[in-house]
Coordinates of N, CA and C in Angstrom, one line a residue:
M22 N 30.1 17.7 -1.7 CA 29.2 18.7 -2.1 C 28.3 17.8 -3.3
V23 N 26.6 18.2 -3.1 CA 25.7 17.2 -3.8 C 25.6 17.2 -5.2
T24 N 25.9 16.8 -6.3 CA 25.9 17.1 -7.6 C 24.2 17.0 -7.9
R25 N 24.5 17.8 -9.1 CA 22.9 18.1 -9.4 C 22.0 16.4 -9.9
A26 N 22.6 15.5 -10.3 CA 22.3 14.2 -10.6 C 21.9 13.6 -9.4
E27 N 22.6 13.8 -8.0 CA 22.5 13.1 -6.7 C 21.1 14.0 -6.3
Q28 N 21.0 15.1 -6.5 CA 19.7 15.9 -6.2 C 18.3 15.5 -6.9
L29 N 18.7 15.5 -8.0 CA 17.5 15.1 -9.0 C 17.4 13.8 -8.8
A30 N 17.9 12.7 -8.5 CA 18.0 10.7 -7.7 C 17.1 11.1 -6.3
K31 N 17.6 12.3 -5.5 CA 17.1 12.2 -4.3 C 15.4 12.8 -4.5
T32 N 15.0 13.6 -5.1 CA 14.1 14.3 -5.4 C 12.8 13.4 -5.8
H33 N 13.4 12.7 -6.9 CA 12.7 11.5 -7.4 C 12.4 10.9 -6.7
Q34 N 13.1 10.7 -5.9 CA 12.8 9.1 -5.0 C 11.6 10.1 -3.6
A35 N 12.2 11.3 -3.4 CA 11.2 11.7 -2.6 C 9.8 12.0 -3.0
I36 N 9.4 12.3 -4.4 CA 8.3 12.2 -4.9 C 7.6 11.2 -4.9
L37 N 8.0 9.7 -5.0 CA 7.7 8.4 -5.3 C 7.1 8.2 -3.6
D38 N 7.8 8.7 -2.7 CA 8.1 8.0 -1.5 C 6.6 9.1 -1.0
A39 N 6.5 10.1 -1.2 CA 5.4 10.7 -0.7 C 3.9 10.7 -1.4
A40 N 4.1 10.3 -2.5 CA 3.1 9.8 -3.7 C 2.7 8.3 -3.2
R41 N 3.5 7.8 -2.6 CA 3.2 5.9 -1.8 C 2.4 6.6 -1.0
T42 N 2.7 7.1 0.2 CA 2.2 7.5 1.3 C 0.5 8.1 0.8
L43 N 0.3 9.1 0.1 CA -0.6 9.7 -0.3 C -1.8 8.7 -1.1
F44 N -1.0 7.9 -2.3 CA -2.4 6.9 -2.9 C -2.6 6.2 -2.1
L45 N -1.9 5.4 -1.0 CA -2.5 4.3 -0.6 C -3.3 4.5 0.5
K46 N -3.4 5.7 1.0 CA -3.9 6.2 2.1 C -5.4 6.9 1.6
H47 N -5.3 7.7 0.7 CA -6.5 8.1 0.0 C -7.1 7.6 -1.4
G48 N -6.4 6.8 -2.0 CA -6.8 6.7 -3.5 C -6.2 7.4 -4.4
Y49 N -6.1 7.2 -5.9 CA -6.3 7.7 -6.8 C -6.8 9.5 -6.9
A50 N -8.2 9.0 -7.0 CA -8.6 10.2 -7.5 C -8.8 11.3 -6.4
A51 N -8.4 10.9 -5.3 CA -8.1 11.8 -3.9 C -7.1 12.4 -3.9
T52 N -6.2 12.3 -4.6 CA -4.4 12.6 -4.3 C -4.7 13.5 -5.6
S53 N -3.6 14.4 -5.4 CA -3.5 15.8 -6.6 C -1.8 15.6 -7.0
T54 N -0.9 15.9 -7.7 CA 0.0 16.0 -8.3 C 0.4 17.2 -7.5
R55 N -0.9 18.1 -6.9 CA -0.2 19.5 -6.0 C -0.2 18.5 -4.6
D56 N -0.9 18.2 -4.0 CA -0.8 17.2 -2.9 C 0.8 16.5 -2.3
I57 N 1.0 16.0 -3.9 CA 2.2 15.5 -3.7 C 3.3 16.0 -3.8
A58 N 3.4 17.4 -4.3 CA 4.6 18.2 -4.4 C 4.7 19.1 -3.3
N59 N 3.2 19.5 -2.7 CA 3.5 20.3 -1.6 C 4.1 19.1 -0.3
A60 N 3.7 18.0 -0.6 CA 4.4 17.2 0.7 C 5.8 17.1 0.9
I61 N 6.3 17.4 -0.4 CA 8.1 17.6 -0.3 C 8.4 18.5 -0.5
G62 N 7.5 20.0 -0.5 CA 8.1 21.4 -0.7 C 8.4 21.5 -1.9
I63 N 8.2 21.0 -3.3 CA 8.2 21.6 -4.4 C 7.4 22.2 -5.2
T64 N 7.2 22.6 -6.4 CA 6.5 23.4 -7.1 C 5.7 22.1 -8.0
Q65 N 4.6 22.1 -8.8 CA 4.0 21.2 -9.5 C 5.2 20.8 -11.0
P66 N 5.8 22.4 -11.3 CA 6.2 22.1 -12.2 C 7.5 21.3 -12.2
A67 N 8.3 21.6 -11.1 CA 9.5 20.3 -11.0 C 9.2 19.0 -10.7
L68 N 7.7 19.1 -10.1 CA 7.4 17.6 -10.2 C 7.0 17.1 -11.7
Y69 N 6.8 18.1 -12.4 CA 6.4 17.5 -13.7 C 7.7 17.3 -14.4
H70 N 9.0 18.1 -14.0 CA 10.3 17.5 -14.5 C 10.8 16.2 -14.4
H71 N 10.0 15.1 -13.4 CA 10.7 14.2 -13.6 C 9.5 12.9 -13.8
F72 N 8.3 13.1 -13.4 CA 7.2 12.5 -14.1 C 6.2 13.2 -15.0
K73 N 5.6 12.8 -16.2 CA 5.0 13.4 -16.9 C 3.7 14.0 -16.5
D74 N 2.8 12.7 -15.5 CA 1.7 13.2 -15.3 C 1.0 12.3 -14.0
K75 N 0.3 12.3 -13.3 CA 0.0 11.5 -12.3 C -0.1 9.9 -12.4
E76 N -0.8 9.5 -13.5 CA -1.0 8.5 -13.9 C 0.3 7.8 -13.8
V77 N 1.7 8.1 -14.3 CA 2.8 7.7 -14.1 C 3.2 7.5 -13.0
I78 N 3.0 8.3 -12.1 CA 3.2 8.3 -10.7 C 2.8 7.0 -10.0
F79 N 1.4 6.9 -10.4 CA 0.2 6.2 -9.6 C 1.3 4.3 -10.0
L80 N 1.2 4.7 -11.1 CA 1.4 3.2 -11.9 C 3.0 2.8 -11.2
A81 N 4.2 3.7 -11.1 CA 5.3 3.8 -10.4 C 5.2 3.4 -8.8
V82 N 4.0 4.0 -8.2 CA 3.9 3.5 -6.7 C 3.1 1.9 -6.7
I83 N 2.2 1.8 -7.9 CA 1.9 0.0 -7.4 C 2.6 -0.9 -8.1
T84 N 3.3 -0.2 -9.0 CA 4.5 -1.6 -9.1 C 5.4 -1.8 -8.5
T85 N 5.9 -0.9 -7.4 CA 6.9 -1.2 -6.5 C 6.0 -1.7 -5.5
V86 N 4.9 -1.5 -4.9 CA 4.4 -2.0 -3.8 C 4.0 -3.5 -4.3
G87 N 3.6 -3.7 -5.3 CA 3.3 -4.7 -6.0 C 4.4 -5.7 -5.9
G88 N 5.6 -5.5 -6.4 CA 7.1 -6.0 -6.3 C 7.0 -6.6 -4.9
E89 N 7.0 -5.7 -3.8 CA 7.0 -6.1 -2.1 C 6.0 -7.1 -2.1
I90 N 4.9 -6.9 -2.4 CA 3.7 -7.6 -1.9 C 4.1 -9.6 -2.5
K91 N 4.1 -9.4 -3.8 CA 4.9 -10.6 -4.3 C 5.9 -11.2 -3.5
T92 N 7.2 -10.5 -3.1 CA 8.3 -11.1 -2.5 C 7.9 -11.4 -1.3
G93 N 7.1 -11.0 -0.3 CA 6.6 -11.2 0.9 C 5.8 -12.6 0.8
L94 N 4.9 -12.7 -0.2 CA 4.0 -14.0 -0.3 C 4.6 -14.9 -0.6
D95 N 5.9 -14.5 -1.7 CA 6.5 -15.8 -2.2 C 6.9 -16.7 -0.7
Q96 N 7.7 -15.6 0.1 CA 8.4 -15.8 1.7 C 7.7 -16.8 2.3
I97 N 6.3 -16.2 2.4 CA 5.3 -16.8 3.2 C 5.0 -17.9 3.0
L98 N 5.2 -18.4 1.6 CA 4.1 -19.4 1.3 C 5.1 -20.6 0.6
S99 N 6.6 -20.4 1.2 CA 7.7 -21.1 0.8 C 7.9 -21.9 2.4
Q100 N 6.9 -21.5 3.0 CA 7.3 -22.3 4.8 C 6.8 -23.5 4.5
P101 N 7.7 -24.5 4.5 CA 6.7 -25.5 4.5 C 6.2 -25.9 6.0
N102 N 5.3 -26.9 6.2 CA 4.3 -27.6 6.9 C 3.8 -26.8 7.7
Q103 N 3.4 -25.6 6.9 CA 2.8 -24.4 8.0 C 1.3 -24.8 7.7
V104 N 0.4 -24.7 9.1 CA -1.1 -24.8 8.8 C -1.6 -23.5 7.7
P105 N -3.0 -24.4 7.0 CA -3.0 -22.9 5.9 C -3.9 -21.5 6.5
L106 N -4.4 -22.0 7.9 CA -4.9 -20.6 8.3 C -4.1 -19.9 8.8
E107 N -3.1 -20.0 9.5 CA -1.7 -19.5 10.2 C -0.9 -18.7 8.7
Q108 N -0.8 -19.3 7.7 CA -0.3 -19.1 6.1 C -1.2 -17.7 6.0
L109 N -2.2 -17.8 5.8 CA -3.1 -17.0 5.3 C -3.4 -15.7 6.3
T110 N -3.0 -16.2 7.7 CA -3.1 -15.2 8.6 C -1.6 -13.9 8.5
D111 N -0.7 -14.7 8.0 CA 0.5 -14.0 7.6 C 0.5 -13.1 6.4
V112 N -0.2 -13.6 5.6 CA -0.3 -13.2 4.3 C -1.4 -11.7 4.3
S113 N -2.4 -11.8 5.2 CA -3.5 -10.6 5.4 C -2.6 -9.9 6.6
L114 N -1.5 -10.1 7.2 CA -1.1 -9.3 8.1 C -0.2 -8.3 7.0
L115 N 0.6 -8.9 6.2 CA 1.6 -8.6 5.3 C 0.6 -7.3 4.2
L116 N -0.8 -7.8 3.9 CA -1.1 -6.8 3.0 C -1.9 -5.4 3.8
T117 N -1.8 -6.1 5.0 CA -2.9 -4.8 6.3 C -1.5 -3.9 6.2
H118 N -0.3 -4.4 6.3 CA 0.6 -3.5 6.8 C 1.4 -2.7 5.6
K119 N 1.4 -3.2 4.9 CA 1.7 -2.7 3.4 C 0.7 -1.8 2.8
H120 N -0.6 -2.0 3.1 CA -1.5 -1.0 2.4 C -2.7 -0.6 3.7
P121 N -2.2 0.7 3.9 CA -3.3 1.0 4.7 C -4.9 1.3 4.6
A122 N -5.1 1.2 3.3 CA -6.7 0.8 2.6 C -6.9 -0.3 2.0
D123 N -7.8 -0.9 1.6 CA -8.1 -1.7 1.3 C -7.6 -1.7 -0.4
I124 N -6.8 -3.1 -0.7 CA -6.2 -3.0 -2.1 C -7.0 -3.1 -3.4
F125 N -8.0 -4.4 -3.3 CA -8.9 -4.1 -4.2 C -9.5 -3.0 -4.4
T126 N -10.3 -2.2 -3.5 CA -11.0 -0.8 -4.0 C -9.8 0.1 -4.5
L127 N -8.6 0.3 -4.1 CA -7.7 0.9 -4.4 C -7.1 0.8 -5.5
I128 N -6.9 0.0 -6.2 CA -6.5 -0.6 -7.7 C -7.7 -0.3 -8.2
H129 N -8.9 -1.0 -8.0 CA -10.1 -1.0 -9.4 C -10.8 0.1 -9.4
T130 N -10.8 1.0 -8.4 CA -11.5 2.6 -8.5 C -10.5 3.4 -9.1
S131 N -9.6 2.9 -9.4 CA -8.6 3.8 -10.2 C -8.6 3.5 -11.5
F132 N -9.4 2.6 -12.0 CA -9.2 2.6 -13.6 C -10.4 3.4 -14.2
K133 N -11.1 4.0 -13.5 CA -11.7 4.8 -14.3 C -11.7 6.3 -14.7
D134 N -10.2 6.3 -13.9 CA -9.6 7.9 -14.4 C -8.1 7.7 -14.8
L135 N -7.8 6.1 -15.3 CA -6.8 5.8 -15.9 C -6.9 5.6 -17.5
S136 N -5.8 5.8 -18.5 CA -5.5 5.3 -19.5 C -5.6 3.8 -19.7
R137 N -6.5 3.4 -21.1 CA -6.6 1.9 -21.5 C -5.0 1.5 -21.2
E138 N -4.2 1.6 -21.8 CA -2.6 1.3 -21.6 C -2.4 0.9 -20.1
H139 N -2.6 2.0 -18.9 CA -2.3 1.8 -17.6 C -3.3 1.0 -17.0
I140 N -4.7 1.0 -17.3 CA -5.6 0.1 -16.7 C -5.1 -1.3 -17.2
G141 N -4.5 -1.8 -18.3 CA -4.0 -2.9 -18.8 C -2.5 -3.3 -17.8
Q142 N -1.8 -2.5 -17.5 CA -0.5 -2.3 -16.9 C -1.0 -2.9 -15.2
L143 N -1.5 -2.1 -14.6 CA -2.1 -2.2 -13.2 C -3.0 -3.6 -13.1
A144 N -3.9 -4.0 -14.0 CA -4.6 -5.3 -14.0 C -3.3 -6.3 -14.0
G145 N -2.4 -6.2 -14.8 CA -1.3 -7.1 -14.4 C -0.8 -7.0 -13.2
I146 N -0.4 -6.2 -12.9 CA 0.3 -6.2 -11.4 C -0.4 -7.2 -10.4
F147 N -1.4 -6.5 -10.6 CA -2.9 -6.9 -9.7 C -2.8 -8.7 -9.8
R148 N -2.7 -9.2 -10.9 CA -3.0 -10.6 -11.2 C -1.5 -11.4 -10.8
N149 N -0.1 -10.8 -11.2 CA 0.8 -11.5 -11.3 C 1.2 -11.2 -9.6
D150 N 1.1 -10.3 -9.2 CA 1.6 -10.1 -7.5 C 0.8 -10.3 -6.9
Y151 N -0.7 -10.3 -6.7 CA -1.2 -10.8 -5.8 C -2.0 -11.8 -6.0
V152 N -3.0 -11.7 -7.2 CA -3.9 -13.1 -7.2 C -3.2 -14.6 -7.4
Q153 N -2.3 -14.3 -8.5 CA -1.4 -15.5 -8.9 C -1.1 -16.5 -7.5
P154 N 0.1 -15.5 -6.7 CA 0.4 -16.5 -5.3 C -0.3 -16.7 -4.7
L155 N -1.6 -15.9 -4.4 CA -2.7 -16.3 -3.7 C -3.5 -18.0 -4.3
Q156 N -3.2 -18.0 -5.7 CA -3.6 -19.0 -6.4 C -3.0 -20.4 -6.0
V157 N -1.4 -20.0 -5.8 CA -0.9 -21.0 -5.2 C -1.4 -21.5 -3.9
F158 N -1.4 -20.8 -3.1 CA -1.6 -20.7 -1.9 C -3.3 -21.9 -1.7
F159 N -4.3 -21.4 -2.6 CA -5.8 -22.3 -2.3 C -5.4 -23.3 -3.2
A160 N -4.3 -23.7 -4.1 CA -4.1 -24.8 -5.0 C -3.5 -26.0 -4.0
Q161 N -2.8 -25.6 -2.8 CA -2.3 -26.5 -1.9 C -3.1 -27.8 -1.7
P162 N -2.7 -29.0 -1.7 CA -3.2 -30.1 -1.7 C -4.1 -30.2 -0.3
N163 N -3.5 -29.5 1.0 CA -4.2 -29.7 2.1 C -5.3 -28.8 2.2
I164 N -5.6 -27.8 1.5 CA -6.9 -26.9 1.5 C -7.9 -27.5 0.2
Q165 N -9.0 -28.0 0.9 CA -10.1 -28.6 0.1 C -11.3 -27.6 0.1
L166 N -10.8 -27.1 -1.3 CA -12.1 -26.1 -2.0 C -13.3 -26.9 -2.2
Q167 N -14.3 -26.0 -2.1 CA -15.6 -26.5 -2.2 C -15.9 -27.1 -3.8
A168 N -16.6 -28.1 -3.8 CA -17.1 -28.4 -5.5 C -17.3 -27.0 -6.1
G169 N -16.7 -27.1 -7.3 CA -17.1 -25.7 -8.4 C -16.1 -24.7 -8.2
V170 N -15.3 -24.3 -6.9 CA -14.2 -23.5 -6.4 C -13.1 -23.8 -7.2
T171 N -12.8 -22.7 -7.8 CA -11.2 -22.9 -8.6 C -10.1 -22.0 -7.4
P172 N -8.6 -22.3 -7.8 CA -8.1 -21.2 -6.7 C -8.0 -20.2 -7.1
A173 N -8.6 -19.7 -8.4 CA -8.5 -18.4 -8.9 C -9.7 -17.7 -8.5
M174 N -10.8 -18.1 -8.2 CA -11.9 -18.0 -7.4 C -11.8 -17.5 -6.0
A175 N -11.0 -18.5 -5.5 CA -11.0 -18.2 -4.1 C -9.7 -17.4 -4.0
A176 N -9.0 -17.2 -4.8 CA -8.3 -15.8 -4.3 C -8.7 -14.6 -4.4
N177 N -9.4 -14.5 -5.8 CA -10.3 -13.2 -5.6 C -11.3 -13.1 -4.8
F178 N -11.9 -14.2 -4.3 CA -12.8 -13.7 -3.5 C -12.1 -13.3 -1.8
Y179 N -10.7 -13.8 -1.7 CA -10.4 -13.7 -0.2 C -9.7 -12.0 -0.4
L180 N -9.6 -11.8 -1.7 CA -8.9 -10.1 -1.6 C -9.8 -9.1 -1.6
T181 N -11.5 -9.7 -2.2 CA -12.5 -8.7 -2.4 C -12.8 -8.8 -0.7
S182 N -12.5 -9.7 -0.1 CA -13.4 -9.7 1.3 C -12.5 -9.1 2.6
L183 N -11.5 -8.5 1.9 CA -10.7 -8.1 3.0 C -11.0 -6.8 4.0
S184 N -12.1 -6.0 3.1 CA -12.1 -4.7 3.9 C -12.4 -4.7 5.1
P185 N -12.8 -5.3 5.8 CA -13.3 -5.4 7.5 C -11.7 -5.1 8.1
L186 N -10.4 -5.4 7.2 CA -9.5 -5.2 8.1 C -8.8 -3.9 8.1
F187 N -9.5 -2.8 7.0 CA -8.5 -1.7 6.7 C -9.8 -0.6 7.5
N188 N -10.5 -0.8 7.9 CA -11.6 -0.1 8.8 C -11.4 -0.2 10.2
S189 N -12.1 0.7 11.3 CA -12.4 0.3 12.7 C -14.2 0.2 12.8
F190 N -14.8 1.0 11.7 CA -15.9 0.6 12.1 C -16.6 -0.7 11.3
H191 N -16.0 -1.4 10.9 CA -16.5 -2.3 9.8 C -15.8 -3.8 10.3
R192 N -15.2 -3.6 11.9 CA -14.6 -5.0 12.5 C -15.4 -5.9 13.0
I193 N -15.1 -7.2 12.5 CA -15.5 -8.2 12.7 C -15.0 -9.3 13.9
G194 N -15.9 -9.3 14.7 CA -15.4 -9.7 16.2 C -15.0 -9.1 17.2
D195 N -14.3 -9.6 18.3 CA -14.4 -9.0 19.6 C -12.9 -7.9 18.9
P196 N -13.9 -6.4 19.2 CA -13.4 -5.7 19.1 C -11.5 -5.3 20.1
D197 N -11.5 -6.0 21.2 CA -10.6 -5.8 22.0 C -9.7 -7.0 21.8
A198 N -9.7 -8.1 20.6 CA -8.7 -9.0 20.5 C -7.7 -8.4 19.8
D199 N -6.6 -9.1 19.9 CA -5.2 -8.9 19.2 C -5.5 -8.7 17.8
E200 N -4.6 -8.3 17.0 CA -4.6 -8.1 15.5 C -4.8 -9.7 14.9
R201 N -4.0 -10.5 15.2 CA -3.8 -11.9 14.9 C -4.9 -12.5 14.9
T202 N -5.7 -12.0 16.1 CA -7.5 -12.7 16.4 C -8.4 -12.6 15.7
Q203 N -8.3 -11.1 15.6 CA -9.3 -10.1 14.7 C -9.2 -10.9 13.1
I204 N -7.9 -10.8 12.6 CA -7.9 -11.3 11.1 C -8.4 -12.6 11.1
Q205 N -7.9 -13.4 12.2 CA -8.2 -15.2 12.1 C -9.9 -15.0 12.2
T206 N -10.5 -14.4 12.9 CA -12.1 -14.3 13.1 C -12.5 -14.0 11.5
L207 N -11.9 -13.5 10.8 CA -12.6 -13.1 9.3 C -12.2 -14.0 8.4
L208 N -10.7 -14.6 8.3 CA -10.4 -15.6 7.9 C -11.4 -16.8 7.9
K209 N -11.7 -17.3 8.9 CA -12.5 -18.5 9.2 C -13.7 -18.5 8.6
M210 N -14.2 -17.2 8.4 CA -15.3 -17.1 7.5 C -15.3 -16.9 6.2
I211 N -14.2 -16.4 5.7 CA -14.0 -16.5 4.1 C -13.6 -17.6 3.9
M212 N -12.8 -18.6 4.6 CA -12.7 -20.0 4.4 C -13.4 -21.2 4.5
F213 N -14.4 -20.9 5.5 CA -15.2 -21.7 6.1 C -16.4 -21.7 5.8
G214 N -17.1 -20.5 5.5 CA -18.4 -19.9 5.3 C -19.0 -19.3 6.7
V215 N -20.3 -18.8 6.7 CA -20.7 -18.2 7.7 C -22.2 -19.6 8.1
A216 N -22.3 -20.4 7.6 CA -23.4 -21.2 7.6 C -22.8 -22.7 7.2
T217 N -23.3 -24.0 8.1 CA -23.3 -25.2 7.5 C -24.2 -25.2 6.6
A218 N -24.0 -26.1 5.5 CA -25.2 -26.5 5.0 C -25.7 -27.2 4.9
P219 N -27.7 -27.3 4.7 CA -28.3 -28.1 5.5 C -28.3 -29.9 4.5
T220 N -28.5 -30.2 5.8 CA -28.7 -31.8 5.8 C -29.8 -32.0 4.6
T221 N -29.5 -33.0 3.6 CA -30.8 -33.6 2.9 C -31.3 -34.7 3.2
H222 N -32.8 -35.2 3.4 CA -33.2 -36.4 3.7 C -33.6 -37.1 2.8

């Protein structure tokens, strides 16, 4: 027989699982607590018994996803003797498979609807779980950044440039290529630019 505590824990997790699916697909503003409650067949009052508001649920979801991303990034970046383009391809696959929509947009568009405290917490998650591991990647000695470009700048630029990977109408390169090839087409543009610098005489 299931105890009340076990049932509460099961419902609590079901709320987080449903919220994760909805938030990551539709974003913060387009997902309501009613949507989350309906997804698992409970009432809104029952949902509020577990979480006081939508912001708390969103923060819990992003905290969990951010932790999974950081663990995955650390594993990828700890592999020795990997070609940087291949490493960054693996990173991009991790991000696109964990996030059905553009990560940068998902987190930053939520800021206008959140309290200052929660904005600070989300910004910290984004910085610690996404940007900092990528700074480590771009700081590798076998990656020669352009003059004036810091690893932090490169990490942020990479994250803000991934949107073509999250939708079919904005694809870059051969639409019939496999996923890894499509990702590498974009990554070569991010890492090496779209034009060569003019030669000066």
